[in-house]
């Protein structure tokens, strides 16, 4: 697959993004966008992490790690075991050397949420944006935006899986196309119900591979074990029709047989599908 160059936004596009996000959300943007480059990347200034922040990382890691057996998918557990994330906030440059060998992906440090087309542009070039800030002690159980713990712990291990690595790049390219076709709503649901909240039928049972599940203690138990959670077989059209909840556990999760199935079922051109979806009803979460 060819990797398009990242389209650097103009400075006024940046100002507009910051103003829109800040006015739309109640809390404003959580990260510091003042020193970013045109592609929204920043430096990870490792010396700035305080001992208290390192301690928060260790406590988050320990809590989540204990919950993984029987709940996280095998690909995630084995990749995490080979990484050295337990005792300190990970360093982007160290992980990047490992990722380059494994799947030819790179992590790029960013201040926080990004405009859609910037995010897609990074994925299309096999660059995964990871937020640099970590939550404060009073945010230990709930954060308003993804922080470095969600991004690293939840997403990075599966970037070492070649199928997920290829799927994410295809997603980025598909995102740039969906934007042109005015179909981002549908494609966003696919990301949500796979990369963030996806389940996979491992040989030992249904397990989590979505980062939103894997980085949350409550949702990990809920998604895999709760009798109140609905678990449906992955169905592309159904996924794209289904709205999602952003401030509560999901009511429905979609289970793929394998990452091969996920990759293959999303490979066909979505242009016609988007048009068909406009005539189909939206489904409640
Ligand atoms: N096949 C999709 C399209 O044509 C691209 C895509 C692939 C989107 C994988 C998401 C995930 O638009
Ligand atoms: Fe995420």
PDB file of C-alpha atoms and ligand atoms in Angstrom:
ATOM      1  CA  UNK A   1       0.000   0.000   0.000  1.00  0.00           C
ATOM      2  CA  UNK A   2       1.392   3.440  -0.743  1.00  0.00           C
ATOM      3  CA  UNK A   3       1.582   5.945   2.076  1.00  0.00           C
ATOM      4  CA  UNK A   4       0.488   9.448   1.169  1.00  0.00           C
ATOM      5  CA  UNK A   5       2.365  12.326   2.712  1.00  0.00           C
ATOM      6  CA  UNK A   6       0.637  13.883   5.639  1.00  0.00           C
ATOM      7  CA  UNK A   7      -1.249  16.960   4.544  1.00  0.00           C
ATOM      8  CA  UNK A   8      -0.010  19.772   6.743  1.00  0.00           C
ATOM      9  CA  UNK A   9      -2.919  22.014   7.742  1.00  0.00           C
ATOM     10  CA  UNK A  10      -2.605  25.758   7.331  1.00  0.00           C
ATOM     11  CA  UNK A  11      -2.169  27.808  10.518  1.00  0.00           C
ATOM     12  CA  UNK A  12      -5.695  29.267  10.194  1.00  0.00           C
ATOM     13  CA  UNK A  13      -7.110  25.727   9.947  1.00  0.00           C
ATOM     14  CA  UNK A  14      -5.404  25.058  13.264  1.00  0.00           C
ATOM     15  CA  UNK A  15      -6.805  28.149  14.919  1.00  0.00           C
ATOM     16  CA  UNK A  16     -10.245  27.203  13.650  1.00  0.00           C
ATOM     17  CA  UNK A  17      -9.970  23.659  15.007  1.00  0.00           C
ATOM     18  CA  UNK A  18      -8.895  24.906  18.433  1.00  0.00           C
ATOM     19  CA  UNK A  19     -11.678  27.465  18.570  1.00  0.00           C
ATOM     20  CA  UNK A  20     -14.371  24.990  17.485  1.00  0.00           C
ATOM     21  CA  UNK A  21     -13.380  22.237  19.875  1.00  0.00           C
ATOM     22  CA  UNK A  22     -12.952  24.646  22.750  1.00  0.00           C
ATOM     23  CA  UNK A  23     -16.386  26.165  22.214  1.00  0.00           C
ATOM     24  CA  UNK A  24     -18.146  22.827  21.708  1.00  0.00           C
ATOM     25  CA  UNK A  25     -16.947  20.935  24.752  1.00  0.00           C
ATOM     26  CA  UNK A  26     -17.708  21.951  28.326  1.00  0.00           C
ATOM     27  CA  UNK A  27     -14.153  21.463  29.472  1.00  0.00           C
ATOM     28  CA  UNK A  28     -12.189  22.948  26.577  1.00  0.00           C
ATOM     29  CA  UNK A  29      -9.235  21.021  25.254  1.00  0.00           C
ATOM     30  CA  UNK A  30      -7.281  19.229  27.933  1.00  0.00           C
ATOM     31  CA  UNK A  31      -3.870  19.243  26.222  1.00  0.00           C
ATOM     32  CA  UNK A  32      -1.379  22.014  25.492  1.00  0.00           C
ATOM     33  CA  UNK A  33      -1.514  22.910  21.801  1.00  0.00           C
ATOM     34  CA  UNK A  34       0.787  25.925  21.983  1.00  0.00           C
ATOM     35  CA  UNK A  35       3.992  24.269  20.756  1.00  0.00           C
ATOM     36  CA  UNK A  36       2.777  21.889  18.101  1.00  0.00           C
ATOM     37  CA  UNK A  37       4.066  21.644  14.547  1.00  0.00           C
ATOM     38  CA  UNK A  38       1.923  21.952  11.416  1.00  0.00           C
ATOM     39  CA  UNK A  39       1.073  18.252  11.529  1.00  0.00           C
ATOM     40  CA  UNK A  40      -0.081  18.622  15.171  1.00  0.00           C
ATOM     41  CA  UNK A  41       2.869  16.669  16.582  1.00  0.00           C
ATOM     42  CA  UNK A  42       4.904  17.777  19.612  1.00  0.00           C
ATOM     43  CA  UNK A  43       7.993  16.542  21.452  1.00  0.00           C
ATOM     44  CA  UNK A  44       7.622  14.111  24.307  1.00  0.00           C
ATOM     45  CA  UNK A  45       9.614  16.073  26.882  1.00  0.00           C
ATOM     46  CA  UNK A  46      10.241  13.097  29.126  1.00  0.00           C
ATOM     47  CA  UNK A  47      11.975  15.058  31.886  1.00  0.00           C
ATOM     48  CA  UNK A  48       8.737  16.972  32.493  1.00  0.00           C
ATOM     49  CA  UNK A  49       6.911  13.922  33.903  1.00  0.00           C
ATOM     50  CA  UNK A  50       6.943  14.278  37.694  1.00  0.00           C
ATOM     51  CA  UNK A  51       7.452  11.398  40.164  1.00  0.00           C
ATOM     52  CA  UNK A  52       3.727  11.721  41.011  1.00  0.00           C
ATOM     53  CA  UNK A  53       2.810  11.263  37.363  1.00  0.00           C
ATOM     54  CA  UNK A  54       5.084   8.241  37.087  1.00  0.00           C
ATOM     55  CA  UNK A  55       3.326   6.861  40.136  1.00  0.00           C
ATOM     56  CA  UNK A  56      -0.094   7.370  38.546  1.00  0.00           C
ATOM     57  CA  UNK A  57       1.107   5.443  35.502  1.00  0.00           C
ATOM     58  CA  UNK A  58       2.333   2.537  37.665  1.00  0.00           C
ATOM     59  CA  UNK A  59      -0.932   2.380  39.599  1.00  0.00           C
ATOM     60  CA  UNK A  60      -3.040   2.500  36.431  1.00  0.00           C
ATOM     61  CA  UNK A  61      -0.884  -0.181  34.834  1.00  0.00           C
ATOM     62  CA  UNK A  62      -1.056  -2.487  37.850  1.00  0.00           C
ATOM     63  CA  UNK A  63      -4.825  -2.180  38.228  1.00  0.00           C
ATOM     64  CA  UNK A  64      -5.448  -2.869  34.571  1.00  0.00           C
ATOM     65  CA  UNK A  65      -2.851  -5.613  34.218  1.00  0.00           C
ATOM     66  CA  UNK A  66      -4.471  -7.678  36.965  1.00  0.00           C
ATOM     67  CA  UNK A  67      -7.746  -7.673  35.086  1.00  0.00           C
ATOM     68  CA  UNK A  68      -6.369  -8.910  31.762  1.00  0.00           C
ATOM     69  CA  UNK A  69      -6.324 -12.728  32.215  1.00  0.00           C
ATOM     70  CA  UNK A  70      -9.474 -14.201  30.728  1.00  0.00           C
ATOM     71  CA  UNK A  71     -10.571 -10.813  29.376  1.00  0.00           C
ATOM     72  CA  UNK A  72      -7.918  -9.445  26.996  1.00  0.00           C
ATOM     73  CA  UNK A  73      -7.388 -11.175  23.672  1.00  0.00           C
ATOM     74  CA  UNK A  74      -4.261 -13.312  23.263  1.00  0.00           C
ATOM     75  CA  UNK A  75      -2.642 -10.971  20.712  1.00  0.00           C
ATOM     76  CA  UNK A  76      -2.882  -8.051  23.151  1.00  0.00           C
ATOM     77  CA  UNK A  77      -1.627 -10.011  26.167  1.00  0.00           C
ATOM     78  CA  UNK A  78       1.377 -11.429  24.364  1.00  0.00           C
ATOM     79  CA  UNK A  79       2.387  -8.079  22.842  1.00  0.00           C
ATOM     80  CA  UNK A  80       2.050  -6.299  26.191  1.00  0.00           C
ATOM     81  CA  UNK A  81       4.182  -8.955  27.863  1.00  0.00           C
ATOM     82  CA  UNK A  82       7.025  -8.195  25.471  1.00  0.00           C
ATOM     83  CA  UNK A  83       6.847  -4.448  26.174  1.00  0.00           C
ATOM     84  CA  UNK A  84       8.340  -2.710  29.155  1.00  0.00           C
ATOM     85  CA  UNK A  85       5.399  -0.545  30.228  1.00  0.00           C
ATOM     86  CA  UNK A  86       4.898  -1.617  33.837  1.00  0.00           C
ATOM     87  CA  UNK A  87       7.198   0.653  35.817  1.00  0.00           C
ATOM     88  CA  UNK A  88       7.372   3.985  34.016  1.00  0.00           C
ATOM     89  CA  UNK A  89       5.591   6.093  31.415  1.00  0.00           C
ATOM     90  CA  UNK A  90       6.859   4.646  28.107  1.00  0.00           C
ATOM     91  CA  UNK A  91       9.290   6.580  25.924  1.00  0.00           C
ATOM     92  CA  UNK A  92       8.132   7.109  22.345  1.00  0.00           C
ATOM     93  CA  UNK A  93      11.633   6.748  20.890  1.00  0.00           C
ATOM     94  CA  UNK A  94      12.227   3.370  22.559  1.00  0.00           C
ATOM     95  CA  UNK A  95       8.864   1.958  21.479  1.00  0.00           C
ATOM     96  CA  UNK A  96       9.383   3.318  17.976  1.00  0.00           C
ATOM     97  CA  UNK A  97      12.512   1.226  17.509  1.00  0.00           C
ATOM     98  CA  UNK A  98      10.568  -1.905  18.411  1.00  0.00           C
ATOM     99  CA  UNK A  99       7.561  -0.972  16.286  1.00  0.00           C
ATOM    100  CA  UNK A 100       9.675  -0.196  13.233  1.00  0.00           C
ATOM    101  CA  UNK A 101      10.946  -3.773  13.253  1.00  0.00           C
ATOM    102  CA  UNK A 102       7.613  -5.398  14.070  1.00  0.00           C
ATOM    103  CA  UNK A 103       5.114  -3.697  11.733  1.00  0.00           C
ATOM    104  CA  UNK A 104       6.769  -0.578  10.355  1.00  0.00           C
ATOM    105  CA  UNK A 105       4.526   1.700  12.415  1.00  0.00           C
ATOM    106  CA  UNK A 106       5.660   4.774  14.367  1.00  0.00           C
ATOM    107  CA  UNK A 107       4.100   6.612  17.278  1.00  0.00           C
ATOM    108  CA  UNK A 108       3.836  10.391  17.052  1.00  0.00           C
ATOM    109  CA  UNK A 109       3.408  12.470  20.226  1.00  0.00           C
ATOM    110  CA  UNK A 110       0.421  14.860  20.051  1.00  0.00           C
ATOM    111  CA  UNK A 111      -1.221  17.293  22.497  1.00  0.00           C
ATOM    112  CA  UNK A 112      -4.611  15.525  22.452  1.00  0.00           C
ATOM    113  CA  UNK A 113      -7.610  15.258  20.132  1.00  0.00           C
ATOM    114  CA  UNK A 114      -6.914  16.035  16.475  1.00  0.00           C
ATOM    115  CA  UNK A 115      -9.037  17.181  13.533  1.00  0.00           C
ATOM    116  CA  UNK A 116     -10.345  14.155  11.622  1.00  0.00           C
ATOM    117  CA  UNK A 117      -8.307  14.674   8.486  1.00  0.00           C
ATOM    118  CA  UNK A 118      -5.073  15.095  10.461  1.00  0.00           C
ATOM    119  CA  UNK A 119      -5.769  11.893  12.392  1.00  0.00           C
ATOM    120  CA  UNK A 120      -6.574   9.971   9.194  1.00  0.00           C
ATOM    121  CA  UNK A 121      -3.483  11.366   7.480  1.00  0.00           C
ATOM    122  CA  UNK A 122      -1.261  10.017  10.252  1.00  0.00           C
ATOM    123  CA  UNK A 123      -2.881   6.574  10.205  1.00  0.00           C
ATOM    124  CA  UNK A 124      -2.649   6.393   6.417  1.00  0.00           C
ATOM    125  CA  UNK A 125       1.115   6.932   6.778  1.00  0.00           C
ATOM    126  CA  UNK A 126       1.402   4.276   9.548  1.00  0.00           C
ATOM    127  CA  UNK A 127       1.844   6.879  12.267  1.00  0.00           C
ATOM    128  CA  UNK A 128      -0.235   6.470  15.412  1.00  0.00           C
ATOM    129  CA  UNK A 129      -0.914   9.692  17.364  1.00  0.00           C
ATOM    130  CA  UNK A 130      -0.391   9.245  21.112  1.00  0.00           C
ATOM    131  CA  UNK A 131      -1.314  11.934  23.644  1.00  0.00           C
ATOM    132  CA  UNK A 132       1.574  13.105  25.839  1.00  0.00           C
ATOM    133  CA  UNK A 133      -0.274  14.178  28.996  1.00  0.00           C
ATOM    134  CA  UNK A 134      -1.317  11.889  31.844  1.00  0.00           C
ATOM    135  CA  UNK A 135      -4.411  12.261  34.003  1.00  0.00           C
ATOM    136  CA  UNK A 136      -4.287  13.994  37.416  1.00  0.00           C
ATOM    137  CA  UNK A 137      -4.881  12.003  40.658  1.00  0.00           C
ATOM    138  CA  UNK A 138      -8.474  13.238  40.871  1.00  0.00           C
ATOM    139  CA  UNK A 139      -9.082  11.912  37.341  1.00  0.00           C
ATOM    140  CA  UNK A 140      -7.810   8.432  38.203  1.00  0.00           C
ATOM    141  CA  UNK A 141     -11.096   6.704  37.384  1.00  0.00           C
ATOM    142  CA  UNK A 142     -12.586   9.014  34.800  1.00  0.00           C
ATOM    143  CA  UNK A 143     -11.073  11.269  32.155  1.00  0.00           C
ATOM    144  CA  UNK A 144     -12.871  13.533  29.706  1.00  0.00           C
ATOM    145  CA  UNK A 145     -10.435  12.822  26.866  1.00  0.00           C
ATOM    146  CA  UNK A 146      -8.001   9.998  26.097  1.00  0.00           C
ATOM    147  CA  UNK A 147      -4.652  10.436  27.905  1.00  0.00           C
ATOM    148  CA  UNK A 148      -1.295   8.705  27.480  1.00  0.00           C
ATOM    149  CA  UNK A 149      -2.453   5.722  29.528  1.00  0.00           C
ATOM    150  CA  UNK A 150      -5.420   5.052  27.262  1.00  0.00           C
ATOM    151  CA  UNK A 151      -3.354   5.591  24.126  1.00  0.00           C
ATOM    152  CA  UNK A 152      -0.289   3.574  25.123  1.00  0.00           C
ATOM    153  CA  UNK A 153      -1.796   0.803  27.182  1.00  0.00           C
ATOM    154  CA  UNK A 154      -4.948   0.443  25.098  1.00  0.00           C
ATOM    155  CA  UNK A 155      -3.702   0.953  21.557  1.00  0.00           C
ATOM    156  CA  UNK A 156       0.029   0.377  21.245  1.00  0.00           C
ATOM    157  CA  UNK A 157       0.271  -3.381  21.978  1.00  0.00           C
ATOM    158  CA  UNK A 158      -1.976  -4.254  19.027  1.00  0.00           C
ATOM    159  CA  UNK A 159       0.069  -2.070  16.676  1.00  0.00           C
ATOM    160  CA  UNK A 160       2.507  -4.988  16.955  1.00  0.00           C
ATOM    161  CA  UNK A 161      -0.083  -7.282  15.346  1.00  0.00           C
ATOM    162  CA  UNK A 162       0.359  -7.228  11.567  1.00  0.00           C
ATOM    163  CA  UNK A 163      -3.399  -7.550  10.840  1.00  0.00           C
ATOM    164  CA  UNK A 164      -4.432  -4.694  13.121  1.00  0.00           C
ATOM    165  CA  UNK A 165      -1.489  -2.658  11.812  1.00  0.00           C
ATOM    166  CA  UNK A 166      -2.721  -3.047   8.238  1.00  0.00           C
ATOM    167  CA  UNK A 167      -6.355  -2.488   9.214  1.00  0.00           C
ATOM    168  CA  UNK A 168      -5.520   0.821  10.879  1.00  0.00           C
ATOM    169  CA  UNK A 169      -3.655   2.084   7.855  1.00  0.00           C
ATOM    170  CA  UNK A 170      -6.568   1.071   5.621  1.00  0.00           C
ATOM    171  CA  UNK A 171      -8.854   2.874   8.054  1.00  0.00           C
ATOM    172  CA  UNK A 172      -6.832   6.072   7.697  1.00  0.00           C
ATOM    173  CA  UNK A 173      -7.001   5.925   3.911  1.00  0.00           C
ATOM    174  CA  UNK A 174     -10.714   5.104   4.157  1.00  0.00           C
ATOM    175  CA  UNK A 175     -11.186   8.089   6.461  1.00  0.00           C
ATOM    176  CA  UNK A 176      -9.739  10.523   3.939  1.00  0.00           C
ATOM    177  CA  UNK A 177     -12.119   9.065   1.367  1.00  0.00           C
ATOM    178  CA  UNK A 178     -15.149   9.098   3.674  1.00  0.00           C
ATOM    179  CA  UNK A 179     -14.498  12.753   4.404  1.00  0.00           C
ATOM    180  CA  UNK A 180     -14.684  13.551   0.690  1.00  0.00           C
ATOM    181  CA  UNK A 181     -17.895  11.505   0.429  1.00  0.00           C
ATOM    182  CA  UNK A 182     -19.402  13.142   3.517  1.00  0.00           C
ATOM    183  CA  UNK A 183     -19.733   9.749   5.229  1.00  0.00           C
ATOM    184  CA  UNK A 184     -17.595  10.207   8.334  1.00  0.00           C
ATOM    185  CA  UNK A 185     -20.515   9.415  10.596  1.00  0.00           C
ATOM    186  CA  UNK A 186     -20.581   5.825   9.347  1.00  0.00           C
ATOM    187  CA  UNK A 187     -16.838   5.323   9.357  1.00  0.00           C
ATOM    188  CA  UNK A 188     -16.526   6.725  12.887  1.00  0.00           C
ATOM    189  CA  UNK A 189     -18.906   4.006  14.091  1.00  0.00           C
ATOM    190  CA  UNK A 190     -16.642   1.374  12.579  1.00  0.00           C
ATOM    191  CA  UNK A 191     -13.654   2.735  14.537  1.00  0.00           C
ATOM    192  CA  UNK A 192     -15.707   2.897  17.688  1.00  0.00           C
ATOM    193  CA  UNK A 193     -17.049  -0.678  17.514  1.00  0.00           C
ATOM    194  CA  UNK A 194     -13.718  -2.207  16.448  1.00  0.00           C
ATOM    195  CA  UNK A 195     -10.560  -0.332  17.480  1.00  0.00           C
ATOM    196  CA  UNK A 196     -12.141   1.181  20.604  1.00  0.00           C
ATOM    197  CA  UNK A 197     -14.776  -1.329  21.741  1.00  0.00           C
ATOM    198  CA  UNK A 198     -14.223  -4.476  19.691  1.00  0.00           C
ATOM    199  CA  UNK A 199     -14.420  -8.073  20.941  1.00  0.00           C
ATOM    200  CA  UNK A 200     -12.839 -11.091  19.252  1.00  0.00           C
ATOM    201  CA  UNK A 201     -13.698 -14.795  19.499  1.00  0.00           C
ATOM    202  CA  UNK A 202     -10.398 -16.227  20.739  1.00  0.00           C
ATOM    203  CA  UNK A 203     -10.042 -20.027  21.049  1.00  0.00           C
ATOM    204  CA  UNK A 204     -10.654 -19.714  24.802  1.00  0.00           C
ATOM    205  CA  UNK A 205     -13.711 -17.490  24.512  1.00  0.00           C
ATOM    206  CA  UNK A 206     -14.805 -13.959  23.685  1.00  0.00           C
ATOM    207  CA  UNK A 207     -12.072 -11.456  24.591  1.00  0.00           C
ATOM    208  CA  UNK A 208     -11.470  -7.709  24.258  1.00  0.00           C
ATOM    209  CA  UNK A 209      -9.236  -6.103  21.647  1.00  0.00           C
ATOM    210  CA  UNK A 210     -10.721  -2.569  21.737  1.00  0.00           C
ATOM    211  CA  UNK A 211      -8.582   0.042  23.485  1.00  0.00           C
ATOM    212  CA  UNK A 212     -11.524   1.732  25.196  1.00  0.00           C
ATOM    213  CA  UNK A 213     -12.312  -1.574  26.889  1.00  0.00           C
ATOM    214  CA  UNK A 214      -8.734  -2.626  27.619  1.00  0.00           C
ATOM    215  CA  UNK A 215      -7.843   0.671  29.311  1.00  0.00           C
ATOM    216  CA  UNK A 216     -10.956   0.784  31.535  1.00  0.00           C
ATOM    217  CA  UNK A 217     -11.333  -1.477  34.597  1.00  0.00           C
ATOM    218  CA  UNK A 218     -15.116  -1.241  34.701  1.00  0.00           C
ATOM    219  CA  UNK A 219     -15.725  -1.670  31.011  1.00  0.00           C
ATOM    220  CA  UNK A 220     -13.317  -4.606  30.710  1.00  0.00           C
ATOM    221  CA  UNK A 221     -15.419  -6.628  33.141  1.00  0.00           C
ATOM    222  CA  UNK A 222     -18.691  -5.335  31.729  1.00  0.00           C
ATOM    223  CA  UNK A 223     -17.868  -5.983  28.067  1.00  0.00           C
ATOM    224  CA  UNK A 224     -16.538  -9.496  28.529  1.00  0.00           C
ATOM    225  CA  UNK A 225     -18.636 -10.811  31.423  1.00  0.00           C
ATOM    226  CA  UNK A 226     -21.774  -8.827  32.128  1.00  0.00           C
ATOM    227  CA  UNK A 227     -25.074 -10.536  31.283  1.00  0.00           C
ATOM    228  CA  UNK A 228     -26.434  -7.024  30.605  1.00  0.00           C
ATOM    229  CA  UNK A 229     -24.070  -6.432  27.697  1.00  0.00           C
ATOM    230  CA  UNK A 230     -25.246  -7.552  24.273  1.00  0.00           C
ATOM    231  CA  UNK A 231     -22.599  -9.288  22.139  1.00  0.00           C
ATOM    232  CA  UNK A 232     -23.412  -9.551  18.448  1.00  0.00           C
ATOM    233  CA  UNK A 233     -21.527 -11.126  15.608  1.00  0.00           C
ATOM    234  CA  UNK A 234     -19.650  -8.440  13.628  1.00  0.00           C
ATOM    235  CA  UNK A 235     -21.824  -7.172  10.797  1.00  0.00           C
ATOM    236  CA  UNK A 236     -20.423  -4.226   8.848  1.00  0.00           C
ATOM    237  CA  UNK A 237     -23.754  -2.655   7.890  1.00  0.00           C
ATOM    238  CA  UNK A 238     -25.226  -3.095  11.339  1.00  0.00           C
ATOM    239  CA  UNK A 239     -22.108  -1.498  12.884  1.00  0.00           C
ATOM    240  CA  UNK A 240     -22.357   1.497  10.587  1.00  0.00           C
ATOM    241  CA  UNK A 241     -26.051   1.928  11.403  1.00  0.00           C
ATOM    242  CA  UNK A 242     -25.583   1.821  15.153  1.00  0.00           C
ATOM    243  CA  UNK A 243     -25.090   5.007  17.161  1.00  0.00           C
ATOM    244  CA  UNK A 244     -22.798   4.828  20.183  1.00  0.00           C
ATOM    245  CA  UNK A 245     -22.623   6.036  23.767  1.00  0.00           C
ATOM    246  CA  UNK A 246     -19.703   8.239  24.706  1.00  0.00           C
ATOM    247  CA  UNK A 247     -20.350   8.692  28.424  1.00  0.00           C
ATOM    248  CA  UNK A 248     -21.463   5.248  29.563  1.00  0.00           C
ATOM    249  CA  UNK A 249     -20.492   1.606  29.067  1.00  0.00           C
ATOM    250  CA  UNK A 250     -21.602   0.317  25.679  1.00  0.00           C
ATOM    251  CA  UNK A 251     -24.820  -1.693  25.580  1.00  0.00           C
ATOM    252  CA  UNK A 252     -23.816  -3.609  22.475  1.00  0.00           C
ATOM    253  CA  UNK A 253     -20.437  -4.981  21.388  1.00  0.00           C
ATOM    254  CA  UNK A 254     -19.558  -6.597  18.074  1.00  0.00           C
ATOM    255  CA  UNK A 255     -17.477  -9.783  18.003  1.00  0.00           C
ATOM    256  CA  UNK A 256     -15.147 -10.617  15.105  1.00  0.00           C
ATOM    257  CA  UNK A 257     -14.042 -14.217  14.488  1.00  0.00           C
ATOM    258  CA  UNK A 258     -10.509 -13.025  13.849  1.00  0.00           C
ATOM    259  CA  UNK A 259      -8.557  -9.967  12.762  1.00  0.00           C
ATOM    260  CA  UNK A 260      -8.400 -11.561   9.310  1.00  0.00           C
ATOM    261  CA  UNK A 261     -12.186 -11.386   9.132  1.00  0.00           C
ATOM    262  CA  UNK A 262     -12.111  -7.738  10.217  1.00  0.00           C
ATOM    263  CA  UNK A 263      -9.551  -6.872   7.577  1.00  0.00           C
ATOM    264  CA  UNK A 264     -11.256  -8.788   4.774  1.00  0.00           C
ATOM    265  CA  UNK A 265     -14.806  -7.608   5.432  1.00  0.00           C
ATOM    266  CA  UNK A 266     -13.713  -3.973   5.466  1.00  0.00           C
ATOM    267  CA  UNK A 267     -11.490  -4.224   2.378  1.00  0.00           C
ATOM    268  CA  UNK A 268     -14.171  -3.648  -0.326  1.00  0.00           C
ATOM    269  CA  UNK A 269     -14.857  -0.107  -1.544  1.00  0.00           C
ATOM    270  CA  UNK A 270     -17.351   1.563   0.819  1.00  0.00           C
ATOM    271  CA  UNK A 271     -18.665   4.185  -1.652  1.00  0.00           C
ATOM    272  CA  UNK A 272     -21.839   2.294  -2.531  1.00  0.00           C
ATOM    273  CA  UNK A 273     -22.344   1.147   1.023  1.00  0.00           C
ATOM    274  CA  UNK A 274     -22.358   4.770   2.219  1.00  0.00           C
ATOM    275  CA  UNK A 275     -25.085   5.603  -0.263  1.00  0.00           C
ATOM    276  CA  UNK A 276     -27.142   2.579   0.785  1.00  0.00           C
ATOM    277  CA  UNK A 277     -26.774   3.552   4.453  1.00  0.00           C
ATOM    278  CA  UNK A 278     -28.438   6.877   3.840  1.00  0.00           C
ATOM    279  CA  UNK A 279     -31.625   4.985   3.086  1.00  0.00           C
ATOM    280  CA  UNK A 280     -31.363   2.642   6.082  1.00  0.00           C
ATOM    281  CA  UNK A 281     -32.550   3.520   9.600  1.00  0.00           C
ATOM    282  CA  UNK A 282     -30.104   4.432  12.361  1.00  0.00           C
ATOM    283  CA  UNK A 283     -30.123   1.994  15.254  1.00  0.00           C
ATOM    284  CA  UNK A 284     -30.070   2.876  18.940  1.00  0.00           C
ATOM    285  CA  UNK A 285     -26.921   1.941  20.852  1.00  0.00           C
TER     286      UNK A 285
HETATM  287  N1  LIG B   1     -12.628  -0.260   2.291  1.00  0.00           N
HETATM  288  C1  LIG B   1     -12.843   1.063   2.839  1.00  0.00           C
HETATM  289  C2  LIG B   1     -13.258   2.045   1.748  1.00  0.00           C
HETATM  290  O1  LIG B   1     -13.250   1.743   0.613  1.00  0.00           O
HETATM  291  C3  LIG B   1     -11.609   1.574   3.547  1.00  0.00           C
HETATM  292  C4  LIG B   1     -11.513   1.034   4.922  1.00  0.00           C
HETATM  293  C5  LIG B   1     -10.779  -0.108   5.204  1.00  0.00           C
HETATM  294  C6  LIG B   1     -12.156   1.664   5.949  1.00  0.00           C
HETATM  295  C7  LIG B   1     -10.686  -0.591   6.492  1.00  0.00           C
HETATM  296  C8  LIG B   1     -12.056   1.178   7.221  1.00  0.00           C
HETATM  297  C9  LIG B   1     -11.334   0.070   7.507  1.00  0.00           C
HETATM  298  O2  LIG B   1     -13.586   3.159   2.040  1.00  0.00           O
HETATM  299 FE1  LIG B   2      -8.577   5.415  21.692  1.00  0.00          FE
END
